[in-house]
JSON list of C-alpha atoms in Angstrom, two decimals:
[
{"chain": "O", "resi": 657, "resn": "UNK", "atom": "CA", "xyz": [122.97, 83.07, 92.16]},
{"chain": "O", "resi": 658, "resn": "UNK", "atom": "CA", "xyz": [121.31, 84.67, 89.16]},
{"chain": "O", "resi": 659, "resn": "UNK", "atom": "CA", "xyz": [120.46, 88.30, 89.82]},
{"chain": "O", "resi": 660, "resn": "UNK", "atom": "CA", "xyz": [117.03, 89.35, 88.58]},
{"chain": "O", "resi": 661, "resn": "UNK", "atom": "CA", "xyz": [116.06, 92.78, 87.29]},
{"chain": "O", "resi": 662, "resn": "UNK", "atom": "CA", "xyz": [112.48, 93.94, 86.86]},
{"chain": "O", "resi": 663, "resn": "UNK", "atom": "CA", "xyz": [110.80, 97.31, 86.28]},
{"chain": "O", "resi": 664, "resn": "UNK", "atom": "CA", "xyz": [110.13, 98.97, 89.61]},
{"chain": "O", "resi": 665, "resn": "UNK", "atom": "CA", "xyz": [106.52, 99.78, 88.78]},
{"chain": "O", "resi": 666, "resn": "UNK", "atom": "CA", "xyz": [103.86, 99.47, 86.11]},
{"chain": "O", "resi": 667, "resn": "UNK", "atom": "CA", "xyz": [100.40, 100.94, 85.71]},
{"chain": "O", "resi": 668, "resn": "UNK", "atom": "CA", "xyz": [97.50, 99.37, 83.86]},
{"chain": "O", "resi": 669, "resn": "UNK", "atom": "CA", "xyz": [93.74, 99.57, 83.53]},
{"chain": "O", "resi": 670, "resn": "UNK", "atom": "CA", "xyz": [91.13, 97.00, 84.23]},
{"chain": "O", "resi": 671, "resn": "UNK", "atom": "CA", "xyz": [90.62, 94.53, 81.42]},
{"chain": "O", "resi": 672, "resn": "UNK", "atom": "CA", "xyz": [94.02, 95.05, 79.85]},
{"chain": "O", "resi": 673, "resn": "UNK", "atom": "CA", "xyz": [96.71, 92.45, 79.38]},
{"chain": "O", "resi": 674, "resn": "UNK", "atom": "CA", "xyz": [99.84, 93.13, 81.42]},
{"chain": "O", "resi": 675, "resn": "UNK", "atom": "CA", "xyz": [103.30, 91.84, 80.60]},
{"chain": "O", "resi": 676, "resn": "UNK", "atom": "CA", "xyz": [106.08, 92.06, 83.17]},
{"chain": "O", "resi": 677, "resn": "UNK", "atom": "CA", "xyz": [109.57, 91.18, 82.01]},
{"chain": "O", "resi": 678, "resn": "UNK", "atom": "CA", "xyz": [112.39, 89.98, 84.22]},
{"chain": "O", "resi": 679, "resn": "UNK", "atom": "CA", "xyz": [116.04, 89.85, 83.21]},
{"chain": "O", "resi": 680, "resn": "UNK", "atom": "CA", "xyz": [118.27, 87.08, 84.56]},
{"chain": "O", "resi": 681, "resn": "UNK", "atom": "CA", "xyz": [121.36, 87.19, 82.40]},
{"chain": "O", "resi": 682, "resn": "UNK", "atom": "CA", "xyz": [123.47, 84.75, 84.40]},
{"chain": "O", "resi": 683, "resn": "UNK", "atom": "CA", "xyz": [120.87, 82.02, 84.78]},
{"chain": "O", "resi": 684, "resn": "UNK", "atom": "CA", "xyz": [122.42, 78.57, 85.03]},
{"chain": "O", "resi": 685, "resn": "UNK", "atom": "CA", "xyz": [121.51, 75.54, 82.98]},
{"chain": "O", "resi": 686, "resn": "UNK", "atom": "CA", "xyz": [119.45, 73.83, 85.66]},
{"chain": "O", "resi": 687, "resn": "UNK", "atom": "CA", "xyz": [117.77, 76.92, 87.10]},
{"chain": "O", "resi": 688, "resn": "UNK", "atom": "CA", "xyz": [113.99, 77.28, 87.10]},
{"chain": "O", "resi": 689, "resn": "UNK", "atom": "CA", "xyz": [112.07, 80.55, 86.93]},
{"chain": "O", "resi": 690, "resn": "UNK", "atom": "CA", "xyz": [109.17, 81.17, 89.27]},
{"chain": "O", "resi": 691, "resn": "UNK", "atom": "CA", "xyz": [106.87, 84.16, 89.62]},
{"chain": "O", "resi": 692, "resn": "UNK", "atom": "CA", "xyz": [105.14, 85.20, 92.83]},
{"chain": "O", "resi": 693, "resn": "UNK", "atom": "CA", "xyz": [102.52, 87.75, 93.76]},
{"chain": "O", "resi": 694, "resn": "UNK", "atom": "CA", "xyz": [102.55, 89.56, 97.09]},
{"chain": "O", "resi": 695, "resn": "UNK", "atom": "CA", "xyz": [99.90, 91.70, 98.72]},
{"chain": "O", "resi": 696, "resn": "UNK", "atom": "CA", "xyz": [100.78, 94.01, 101.64]},
{"chain": "O", "resi": 697, "resn": "UNK", "atom": "CA", "xyz": [101.39, 92.17, 104.91]},
{"chain": "O", "resi": 698, "resn": "UNK", "atom": "CA", "xyz": [100.98, 88.77, 103.30]},
{"chain": "O", "resi": 699, "resn": "UNK", "atom": "CA", "xyz": [103.40, 86.07, 102.18]},
{"chain": "O", "resi": 700, "resn": "UNK", "atom": "CA", "xyz": [104.12, 85.71, 98.47]},
{"chain": "O", "resi": 701, "resn": "UNK", "atom": "CA", "xyz": [101.75, 83.54, 96.51]},
{"chain": "O", "resi": 702, "resn": "UNK", "atom": "CA", "xyz": [102.92, 81.20, 93.73]},
{"chain": "O", "resi": 703, "resn": "UNK", "atom": "CA", "xyz": [101.73, 82.21, 90.26]},
{"chain": "O", "resi": 704, "resn": "UNK", "atom": "CA", "xyz": [103.61, 80.16, 87.70]},
{"chain": "O", "resi": 705, "resn": "UNK", "atom": "CA", "xyz": [106.88, 78.37, 87.08]},
{"chain": "O", "resi": 706, "resn": "UNK", "atom": "CA", "xyz": [108.79, 77.42, 83.96]},
{"chain": "O", "resi": 707, "resn": "UNK", "atom": "CA", "xyz": [112.08, 76.33, 82.48]},
{"chain": "O", "resi": 708, "resn": "UNK", "atom": "CA", "xyz": [111.79, 77.25, 78.81]},
{"chain": "O", "resi": 709, "resn": "UNK", "atom": "CA", "xyz": [109.34, 78.20, 76.05]},
{"chain": "O", "resi": 710, "resn": "UNK", "atom": "CA", "xyz": [105.81, 78.84, 77.25]},
{"chain": "O", "resi": 711, "resn": "UNK", "atom": "CA", "xyz": [103.81, 77.75, 80.26]},
{"chain": "O", "resi": 712, "resn": "UNK", "atom": "CA", "xyz": [100.18, 78.59, 80.86]},
{"chain": "O", "resi": 713, "resn": "UNK", "atom": "CA", "xyz": [97.88, 78.03, 83.79]},
{"chain": "O", "resi": 714, "resn": "UNK", "atom": "CA", "xyz": [94.50, 79.35, 84.82]},
{"chain": "O", "resi": 715, "resn": "UNK", "atom": "CA", "xyz": [95.81, 82.75, 85.94]},
{"chain": "O", "resi": 716, "resn": "UNK", "atom": "CA", "xyz": [98.86, 83.58, 83.83]},
{"chain": "O", "resi": 717, "resn": "UNK", "atom": "CA", "xyz": [101.28, 82.68, 81.09]},
{"chain": "O", "resi": 718, "resn": "UNK", "atom": "CA", "xyz": [105.04, 82.62, 81.26]},
{"chain": "O", "resi": 719, "resn": "UNK", "atom": "CA", "xyz": [107.18, 83.16, 78.19]},
{"chain": "O", "resi": 720, "resn": "UNK", "atom": "CA", "xyz": [110.85, 82.19, 78.24]},
{"chain": "O", "resi": 721, "resn": "UNK", "atom": "CA", "xyz": [113.01, 82.72, 75.13]},
{"chain": "O", "resi": 722, "resn": "UNK", "atom": "CA", "xyz": [115.52, 80.15, 73.96]},
{"chain": "O", "resi": 723, "resn": "UNK", "atom": "CA", "xyz": [118.50, 81.83, 75.65]},
{"chain": "O", "resi": 724, "resn": "UNK", "atom": "CA", "xyz": [116.55, 81.95, 78.96]},
{"chain": "O", "resi": 725, "resn": "UNK", "atom": "CA", "xyz": [118.14, 85.26, 79.91]},
{"chain": "O", "resi": 726, "resn": "UNK", "atom": "CA", "xyz": [114.74, 86.80, 80.49]},
{"chain": "O", "resi": 727, "resn": "UNK", "atom": "CA", "xyz": [111.17, 85.81, 81.15]},
{"chain": "O", "resi": 728, "resn": "UNK", "atom": "CA", "xyz": [107.83, 87.54, 80.75]},
{"chain": "O", "resi": 729, "resn": "UNK", "atom": "CA", "xyz": [104.83, 87.08, 82.98]},
{"chain": "O", "resi": 730, "resn": "UNK", "atom": "CA", "xyz": [101.59, 87.75, 81.15]},
{"chain": "O", "resi": 731, "resn": "UNK", "atom": "CA", "xyz": [98.41, 88.51, 83.07]},
{"chain": "O", "resi": 732, "resn": "UNK", "atom": "CA", "xyz": [95.32, 88.51, 80.85]},
{"chain": "O", "resi": 733, "resn": "UNK", "atom": "CA", "xyz": [92.56, 91.01, 81.54]},
{"chain": "O", "resi": 734, "resn": "UNK", "atom": "CA", "xyz": [93.72, 92.35, 84.89]},
{"chain": "O", "resi": 735, "resn": "UNK", "atom": "CA", "xyz": [91.33, 93.55, 87.55]},
{"chain": "O", "resi": 736, "resn": "UNK", "atom": "CA", "xyz": [91.73, 95.91, 90.49]},
{"chain": "O", "resi": 737, "resn": "UNK", "atom": "CA", "xyz": [92.50, 92.94, 92.73]},
{"chain": "O", "resi": 738, "resn": "UNK", "atom": "CA", "xyz": [95.64, 92.22, 90.71]},
{"chain": "O", "resi": 739, "resn": "UNK", "atom": "CA", "xyz": [97.26, 95.32, 92.19]},
{"chain": "O", "resi": 740, "resn": "UNK", "atom": "CA", "xyz": [100.25, 93.83, 93.99]},
{"chain": "O", "resi": 741, "resn": "UNK", "atom": "CA", "xyz": [104.01, 93.34, 93.87]},
{"chain": "O", "resi": 742, "resn": "UNK", "atom": "CA", "xyz": [105.23, 90.69, 91.45]},
{"chain": "O", "resi": 743, "resn": "UNK", "atom": "CA", "xyz": [108.56, 88.94, 91.91]},
{"chain": "O", "resi": 744, "resn": "UNK", "atom": "CA", "xyz": [110.46, 86.66, 89.58]},
{"chain": "O", "resi": 745, "resn": "UNK", "atom": "CA", "xyz": [112.80, 84.20, 91.24]},
{"chain": "O", "resi": 746, "resn": "UNK", "atom": "CA", "xyz": [115.48, 82.04, 89.77]},
{"chain": "O", "resi": 747, "resn": "UNK", "atom": "CA", "xyz": [116.10, 78.88, 91.77]},
{"chain": "O", "resi": 748, "resn": "UNK", "atom": "CA", "xyz": [119.69, 77.73, 91.73]},
{"chain": "O", "resi": 749, "resn": "UNK", "atom": "CA", "xyz": [119.79, 73.97, 92.02]},
{"chain": "O", "resi": 750, "resn": "UNK", "atom": "CA", "xyz": [123.39, 73.85, 93.20]},
{"chain": "O", "resi": 751, "resn": "UNK", "atom": "CA", "xyz": [122.94, 76.44, 95.93]},
{"chain": "O", "resi": 752, "resn": "UNK", "atom": "CA", "xyz": [119.48, 75.15, 96.84]},
{"chain": "O", "resi": 753, "resn": "UNK", "atom": "CA", "xyz": [117.99, 78.61, 97.16]},
{"chain": "O", "resi": 754, "resn": "UNK", "atom": "CA", "xyz": [116.71, 81.69, 95.38]},
{"chain": "O", "resi": 755, "resn": "UNK", "atom": "CA", "xyz": [117.23, 85.40, 95.90]},
{"chain": "O", "resi": 756, "resn": "UNK", "atom": "CA", "xyz": [114.43, 87.92, 95.62]},
{"chain": "O", "resi": 757, "resn": "UNK", "atom": "CA", "xyz": [114.93, 90.93, 93.40]},
{"chain": "O", "resi": 758, "resn": "UNK", "atom": "CA", "xyz": [113.19, 94.22, 93.99]},
{"chain": "O", "resi": 759, "resn": "UNK", "atom": "CA", "xyz": [109.93, 93.15, 92.37]},
{"chain": "O", "resi": 760, "resn": "UNK", "atom": "CA", "xyz": [107.47, 95.09, 90.20]},
{"chain": "O", "resi": 761, "resn": "UNK", "atom": "CA", "xyz": [104.64, 97.03, 91.79]},
{"chain": "O", "resi": 762, "resn": "UNK", "atom": "CA", "xyz": [101.65, 96.70, 89.48]},
{"chain": "O", "resi": 763, "resn": "UNK", "atom": "CA", "xyz": [98.86, 99.21, 89.94]},
{"chain": "O", "resi": 764, "resn": "UNK", "atom": "CA", "xyz": [95.60, 98.48, 88.16]},
{"chain": "O", "resi": 765, "resn": "UNK", "atom": "CA", "xyz": [93.33, 101.48, 87.74]},
{"chain": "O", "resi": 766, "resn": "UNK", "atom": "CA", "xyz": [89.59, 101.49, 87.05]},
{"chain": "I", "resi": 238, "resn": "UNK", "atom": "CA", "xyz": [97.60, 72.87, 97.04]},
{"chain": "I", "resi": 239, "resn": "UNK", "atom": "CA", "xyz": [100.53, 73.22, 99.40]},
{"chain": "I", "resi": 240, "resn": "UNK", "atom": "CA", "xyz": [99.70, 75.16, 102.55]},
{"chain": "I", "resi": 241, "resn": "UNK", "atom": "CA", "xyz": [102.17, 76.71, 104.95]},
{"chain": "I", "resi": 242, "resn": "UNK", "atom": "CA", "xyz": [101.10, 78.28, 108.22]},
{"chain": "I", "resi": 243, "resn": "UNK", "atom": "CA", "xyz": [102.89, 80.60, 110.61]},
{"chain": "I", "resi": 244, "resn": "UNK", "atom": "CA", "xyz": [102.21, 81.29, 114.23]},
{"chain": "I", "resi": 245, "resn": "UNK", "atom": "CA", "xyz": [101.78, 83.83, 115.63]},
{"chain": "I", "resi": 246, "resn": "UNK", "atom": "CA", "xyz": [100.64, 86.19, 112.91]},
{"chain": "I", "resi": 247, "resn": "UNK", "atom": "CA", "xyz": [101.47, 89.18, 115.03]},
{"chain": "I", "resi": 248, "resn": "UNK", "atom": "CA", "xyz": [103.54, 89.62, 118.19]},
{"chain": "I", "resi": 249, "resn": "UNK", "atom": "CA", "xyz": [104.53, 92.58, 120.31]},
{"chain": "I", "resi": 250, "resn": "UNK", "atom": "CA", "xyz": [107.24, 92.14, 122.87]},
{"chain": "I", "resi": 251, "resn": "UNK", "atom": "CA", "xyz": [109.51, 94.12, 125.14]},
{"chain": "I", "resi": 252, "resn": "UNK", "atom": "CA", "xyz": [113.12, 94.75, 124.33]},
{"chain": "I", "resi": 253, "resn": "UNK", "atom": "CA", "xyz": [115.35, 92.01, 125.68]},
{"chain": "I", "resi": 254, "resn": "UNK", "atom": "CA", "xyz": [112.84, 89.20, 125.47]},
{"chain": "I", "resi": 255, "resn": "UNK", "atom": "CA", "xyz": [112.91, 86.26, 123.07]},
{"chain": "I", "resi": 256, "resn": "UNK", "atom": "CA", "xyz": [110.23, 85.46, 120.56]},
{"chain": "I", "resi": 257, "resn": "UNK", "atom": "CA", "xyz": [109.60, 82.16, 118.81]},
{"chain": "I", "resi": 258, "resn": "UNK", "atom": "CA", "xyz": [107.87, 81.93, 115.43]},
{"chain": "I", "resi": 259, "resn": "UNK", "atom": "CA", "xyz": [106.59, 78.62, 114.11]},
{"chain": "I", "resi": 260, "resn": "UNK", "atom": "CA", "xyz": [106.35, 77.61, 110.48]},
{"chain": "I", "resi": 261, "resn": "UNK", "atom": "CA", "xyz": [104.42, 74.51, 109.51]},
{"chain": "I", "resi": 262, "resn": "UNK", "atom": "CA", "xyz": [103.84, 72.78, 106.21]},
{"chain": "I", "resi": 263, "resn": "UNK", "atom": "CA", "xyz": [100.32, 71.42, 106.57]},
{"chain": "I", "resi": 264, "resn": "UNK", "atom": "CA", "xyz": [99.90, 69.05, 103.67]},
{"chain": "I", "resi": 265, "resn": "UNK", "atom": "CA", "xyz": [103.35, 68.09, 102.47]},
{"chain": "I", "resi": 266, "resn": "UNK", "atom": "CA", "xyz": [106.74, 67.20, 103.82]},
{"chain": "I", "resi": 267, "resn": "UNK", "atom": "CA", "xyz": [109.16, 70.08, 103.61]},
{"chain": "I", "resi": 268, "resn": "UNK", "atom": "CA", "xyz": [112.73, 68.95, 103.31]},
{"chain": "I", "resi": 269, "resn": "UNK", "atom": "CA", "xyz": [113.85, 72.56, 103.18]},
{"chain": "I", "resi": 270, "resn": "UNK", "atom": "CA", "xyz": [112.49, 75.65, 104.86]},
{"chain": "I", "resi": 271, "resn": "UNK", "atom": "CA", "xyz": [113.58, 79.21, 104.31]},
{"chain": "I", "resi": 272, "resn": "UNK", "atom": "CA", "xyz": [113.29, 82.23, 106.58]},
{"chain": "I", "resi": 273, "resn": "UNK", "atom": "CA", "xyz": [113.00, 85.75, 105.22]},
{"chain": "I", "resi": 274, "resn": "UNK", "atom": "CA", "xyz": [112.54, 89.16, 106.70]},
{"chain": "I", "resi": 275, "resn": "UNK", "atom": "CA", "xyz": [110.92, 92.06, 104.95]},
{"chain": "I", "resi": 276, "resn": "UNK", "atom": "CA", "xyz": [110.99, 95.75, 105.80]},
{"chain": "I", "resi": 277, "resn": "UNK", "atom": "CA", "xyz": [108.19, 98.09, 104.68]},
{"chain": "I", "resi": 278, "resn": "UNK", "atom": "CA", "xyz": [108.09, 98.57, 100.91]},
{"chain": "I", "resi": 279, "resn": "UNK", "atom": "CA", "xyz": [111.20, 96.45, 100.49]},
{"chain": "I", "resi": 280, "resn": "UNK", "atom": "CA", "xyz": [111.81, 93.05, 99.00]},
{"chain": "I", "resi": 281, "resn": "UNK", "atom": "CA", "xyz": [112.21, 89.84, 100.96]},
{"chain": "I", "resi": 282, "resn": "UNK", "atom": "CA", "xyz": [115.68, 89.20, 102.30]},
{"chain": "I", "resi": 283, "resn": "UNK", "atom": "CA", "xyz": [116.74, 85.60, 102.80]},
{"chain": "I", "resi": 284, "resn": "UNK", "atom": "CA", "xyz": [118.01, 85.04, 106.32]},
{"chain": "I", "resi": 285, "resn": "UNK", "atom": "CA", "xyz": [118.69, 81.32, 106.40]},
{"chain": "I", "resi": 286, "resn": "UNK", "atom": "CA", "xyz": [118.00, 77.97, 104.83]},
{"chain": "I", "resi": 287, "resn": "UNK", "atom": "CA", "xyz": [117.23, 74.99, 106.99]},
{"chain": "I", "resi": 288, "resn": "UNK", "atom": "CA", "xyz": [117.09, 71.33, 106.11]},
{"chain": "I", "resi": 289, "resn": "UNK", "atom": "CA", "xyz": [115.33, 68.86, 108.33]},
{"chain": "I", "resi": 290, "resn": "UNK", "atom": "CA", "xyz": [117.63, 67.36, 110.90]},
{"chain": "I", "resi": 291, "resn": "UNK", "atom": "CA", "xyz": [120.63, 69.54, 110.17]},
{"chain": "I", "resi": 292, "resn": "UNK", "atom": "CA", "xyz": [121.92, 72.96, 111.16]},
{"chain": "I", "resi": 293, "resn": "UNK", "atom": "CA", "xyz": [120.63, 75.96, 109.32]},
{"chain": "I", "resi": 294, "resn": "UNK", "atom": "CA", "xyz": [122.77, 77.80, 106.80]},
{"chain": "I", "resi": 295, "resn": "UNK", "atom": "CA", "xyz": [122.73, 81.52, 107.43]},
{"chain": "I", "resi": 296, "resn": "UNK", "atom": "CA", "xyz": [123.18, 84.25, 104.89]},
{"chain": "I", "resi": 297, "resn": "UNK", "atom": "CA", "xyz": [126.06, 86.65, 105.24]},
{"chain": "I", "resi": 298, "resn": "UNK", "atom": "CA", "xyz": [125.39, 89.29, 107.85]},
{"chain": "I", "resi": 299, "resn": "UNK", "atom": "CA", "xyz": [122.72, 87.31, 109.70]},
{"chain": "I", "resi": 300, "resn": "UNK", "atom": "CA", "xyz": [123.71, 86.48, 113.27]},
{"chain": "I", "resi": 301, "resn": "UNK", "atom": "CA", "xyz": [123.07, 82.83, 113.96]},
{"chain": "I", "resi": 302, "resn": "UNK", "atom": "CA", "xyz": [123.14, 83.35, 117.73]},
{"chain": "I", "resi": 303, "resn": "UNK", "atom": "CA", "xyz": [120.54, 86.07, 117.38]},
{"chain": "I", "resi": 304, "resn": "UNK", "atom": "CA", "xyz": [118.20, 84.22, 115.06]},
{"chain": "I", "resi": 305, "resn": "UNK", "atom": "CA", "xyz": [118.02, 80.61, 116.18]},
{"chain": "I", "resi": 306, "resn": "UNK", "atom": "CA", "xyz": [116.51, 78.23, 113.67]},
{"chain": "I", "resi": 307, "resn": "UNK", "atom": "CA", "xyz": [115.38, 74.70, 114.39]},
{"chain": "I", "resi": 308, "resn": "UNK", "atom": "CA", "xyz": [114.01, 72.32, 111.78]},
{"chain": "I", "resi": 309, "resn": "UNK", "atom": "CA", "xyz": [113.24, 69.28, 113.87]},
{"chain": "I", "resi": 310, "resn": "UNK", "atom": "CA", "xyz": [110.71, 67.61, 111.60]},
{"chain": "I", "resi": 311, "resn": "UNK", "atom": "CA", "xyz": [109.59, 67.60, 107.99]},
{"chain": "I", "resi": 312, "resn": "UNK", "atom": "CA", "xyz": [106.63, 69.79, 108.84]},
{"chain": "I", "resi": 313, "resn": "UNK", "atom": "CA", "xyz": [107.95, 72.23, 111.42]},
{"chain": "I", "resi": 314, "resn": "UNK", "atom": "CA", "xyz": [110.64, 74.87, 111.58]},
{"chain": "I", "resi": 315, "resn": "UNK", "atom": "CA", "xyz": [111.01, 77.53, 114.25]},
{"chain": "I", "resi": 316, "resn": "UNK", "atom": "CA", "xyz": [112.76, 80.87, 114.29]},
{"chain": "I", "resi": 317, "resn": "UNK", "atom": "CA", "xyz": [113.63, 82.33, 117.69]},
{"chain": "I", "resi": 318, "resn": "UNK", "atom": "CA", "xyz": [114.64, 85.95, 117.86]},
{"chain": "I", "resi": 319, "resn": "UNK", "atom": "CA", "xyz": [116.74, 86.14, 121.00]},
{"chain": "I", "resi": 320, "resn": "UNK", "atom": "CA", "xyz": [117.12, 89.27, 123.12]},
{"chain": "I", "resi": 321, "resn": "UNK", "atom": "CA", "xyz": [114.98, 91.21, 120.70]},
{"chain": "I", "resi": 322, "resn": "UNK", "atom": "CA", "xyz": [115.62, 94.89, 120.11]},
{"chain": "I", "resi": 323, "resn": "UNK", "atom": "CA", "xyz": [113.52, 97.48, 118.30]},
{"chain": "I", "resi": 324, "resn": "UNK", "atom": "CA", "xyz": [115.66, 97.13, 115.17]},
{"chain": "I", "resi": 325, "resn": "UNK", "atom": "CA", "xyz": [114.52, 93.51, 114.96]},
{"chain": "I", "resi": 326, "resn": "UNK", "atom": "CA", "xyz": [110.99, 94.72, 114.32]},
{"chain": "I", "resi": 327, "resn": "UNK", "atom": "CA", "xyz": [110.05, 93.44, 110.90]},
{"chain": "I", "resi": 328, "resn": "UNK", "atom": "CA", "xyz": [107.82, 91.12, 108.91]},
{"chain": "I", "resi": 329, "resn": "UNK", "atom": "CA", "xyz": [109.17, 87.58, 109.05]},
{"chain": "I", "resi": 330, "resn": "UNK", "atom": "CA", "xyz": [108.11, 85.11, 106.39]},
{"chain": "I", "resi": 331, "resn": "UNK", "atom": "CA", "xyz": [108.89, 81.43, 106.08]},
{"chain": "I", "resi": 332, "resn": "UNK", "atom": "CA", "xyz": [108.63, 79.21, 103.05]},
{"chain": "I", "resi": 333, "resn": "UNK", "atom": "CA", "xyz": [108.73, 75.47, 102.61]},
{"chain": "I", "resi": 334, "resn": "UNK", "atom": "CA", "xyz": [109.93, 73.35, 99.77]},
{"chain": "I", "resi": 335, "resn": "UNK", "atom": "CA", "xyz": [109.75, 69.65, 99.06]},
{"chain": "I", "resi": 336, "resn": "UNK", "atom": "CA", "xyz": [112.59, 67.83, 97.36]},
{"chain": "I", "resi": 337, "resn": "UNK", "atom": "CA", "xyz": [112.47, 69.13, 93.81]},
{"chain": "I", "resi": 338, "resn": "UNK", "atom": "CA", "xyz": [114.99, 70.40, 91.28]},
{"chain": "I", "resi": 339, "resn": "UNK", "atom": "CA", "xyz": [112.54, 73.14, 90.41]},
{"chain": "I", "resi": 340, "resn": "UNK", "atom": "CA", "xyz": [112.79, 74.71, 93.85]},
{"chain": "I", "resi": 341, "resn": "UNK", "atom": "CA", "xyz": [109.14, 75.60, 94.14]},
{"chain": "I", "resi": 342, "resn": "UNK", "atom": "CA", "xyz": [108.57, 77.36, 97.46]},
{"chain": "I", "resi": 343, "resn": "UNK", "atom": "CA", "xyz": [105.30, 77.81, 99.31]},
{"chain": "I", "resi": 344, "resn": "UNK", "atom": "CA", "xyz": [105.16, 80.76, 101.62]},
{"chain": "I", "resi": 345, "resn": "UNK", "atom": "CA", "xyz": [103.53, 81.25, 104.97]},
{"chain": "I", "resi": 346, "resn": "UNK", "atom": "CA", "xyz": [101.37, 84.29, 105.69]},
{"chain": "I", "resi": 347, "resn": "UNK", "atom": "CA", "xyz": [104.10, 86.04, 107.65]},
{"chain": "I", "resi": 348, "resn": "UNK", "atom": "CA", "xyz": [104.59, 87.20, 111.24]},
{"chain": "I", "resi": 349, "resn": "UNK", "atom": "CA", "xyz": [104.67, 90.85, 112.17]},
{"chain": "I", "resi": 350, "resn": "UNK", "atom": "CA", "xyz": [107.13, 91.38, 115.04]},
{"chain": "I", "resi": 351, "resn": "UNK", "atom": "CA", "xyz": [107.13, 94.64, 116.94]},
{"chain": "I", "resi": 352, "resn": "UNK", "atom": "CA", "xyz": [109.74, 95.14, 119.65]},
{"chain": "I", "resi": 353, "resn": "UNK", "atom": "CA", "xyz": [109.04, 97.97, 122.05]}
]
């Protein structure tokens, strides 16, 4: 399974754009990349998923370069409520599962 | 969107007893369900993968006789922690996935287990 590496923590201020990058050097051809958000004592919540190039939804954008060895989650204009842990997962089609990395703790300050 | 529920949300039990946690996909059929445990300020650790109608596949180091998993239908999976001990105290989270090459998982809210 592709191992993911993310920064342990990031700080930001309200209204700023936040970019969190995840490295997944040994991603396989058929693997998809998914990002989740988790608040304390809650299950992870789906944010966005992609395979290549750029994907955008109502809450975030996901940028994946051509070699797919990394991905960047972009959160526009964060607010205090975006303070959470963010995980990128790589789903391995052959194994039928993903492995969580350590995640990035994002702290948004006023 | 896809909703996954867990019951109970919180349970306290005595050492030596067994505890069952239910995971239900409410609005879709989950061909695969995953069980994770999470310690404070740590990431989620995959315990096992279960497919409807077949035996669960456990991750290395997870005792299958300790953590019994049943996935009897496309909407229900259960995790039973047998003869619980204080070290089993943790946050247990399930997720459900429909048949998809993208592997999108939808997570339940989690169950906090405290073993006294």
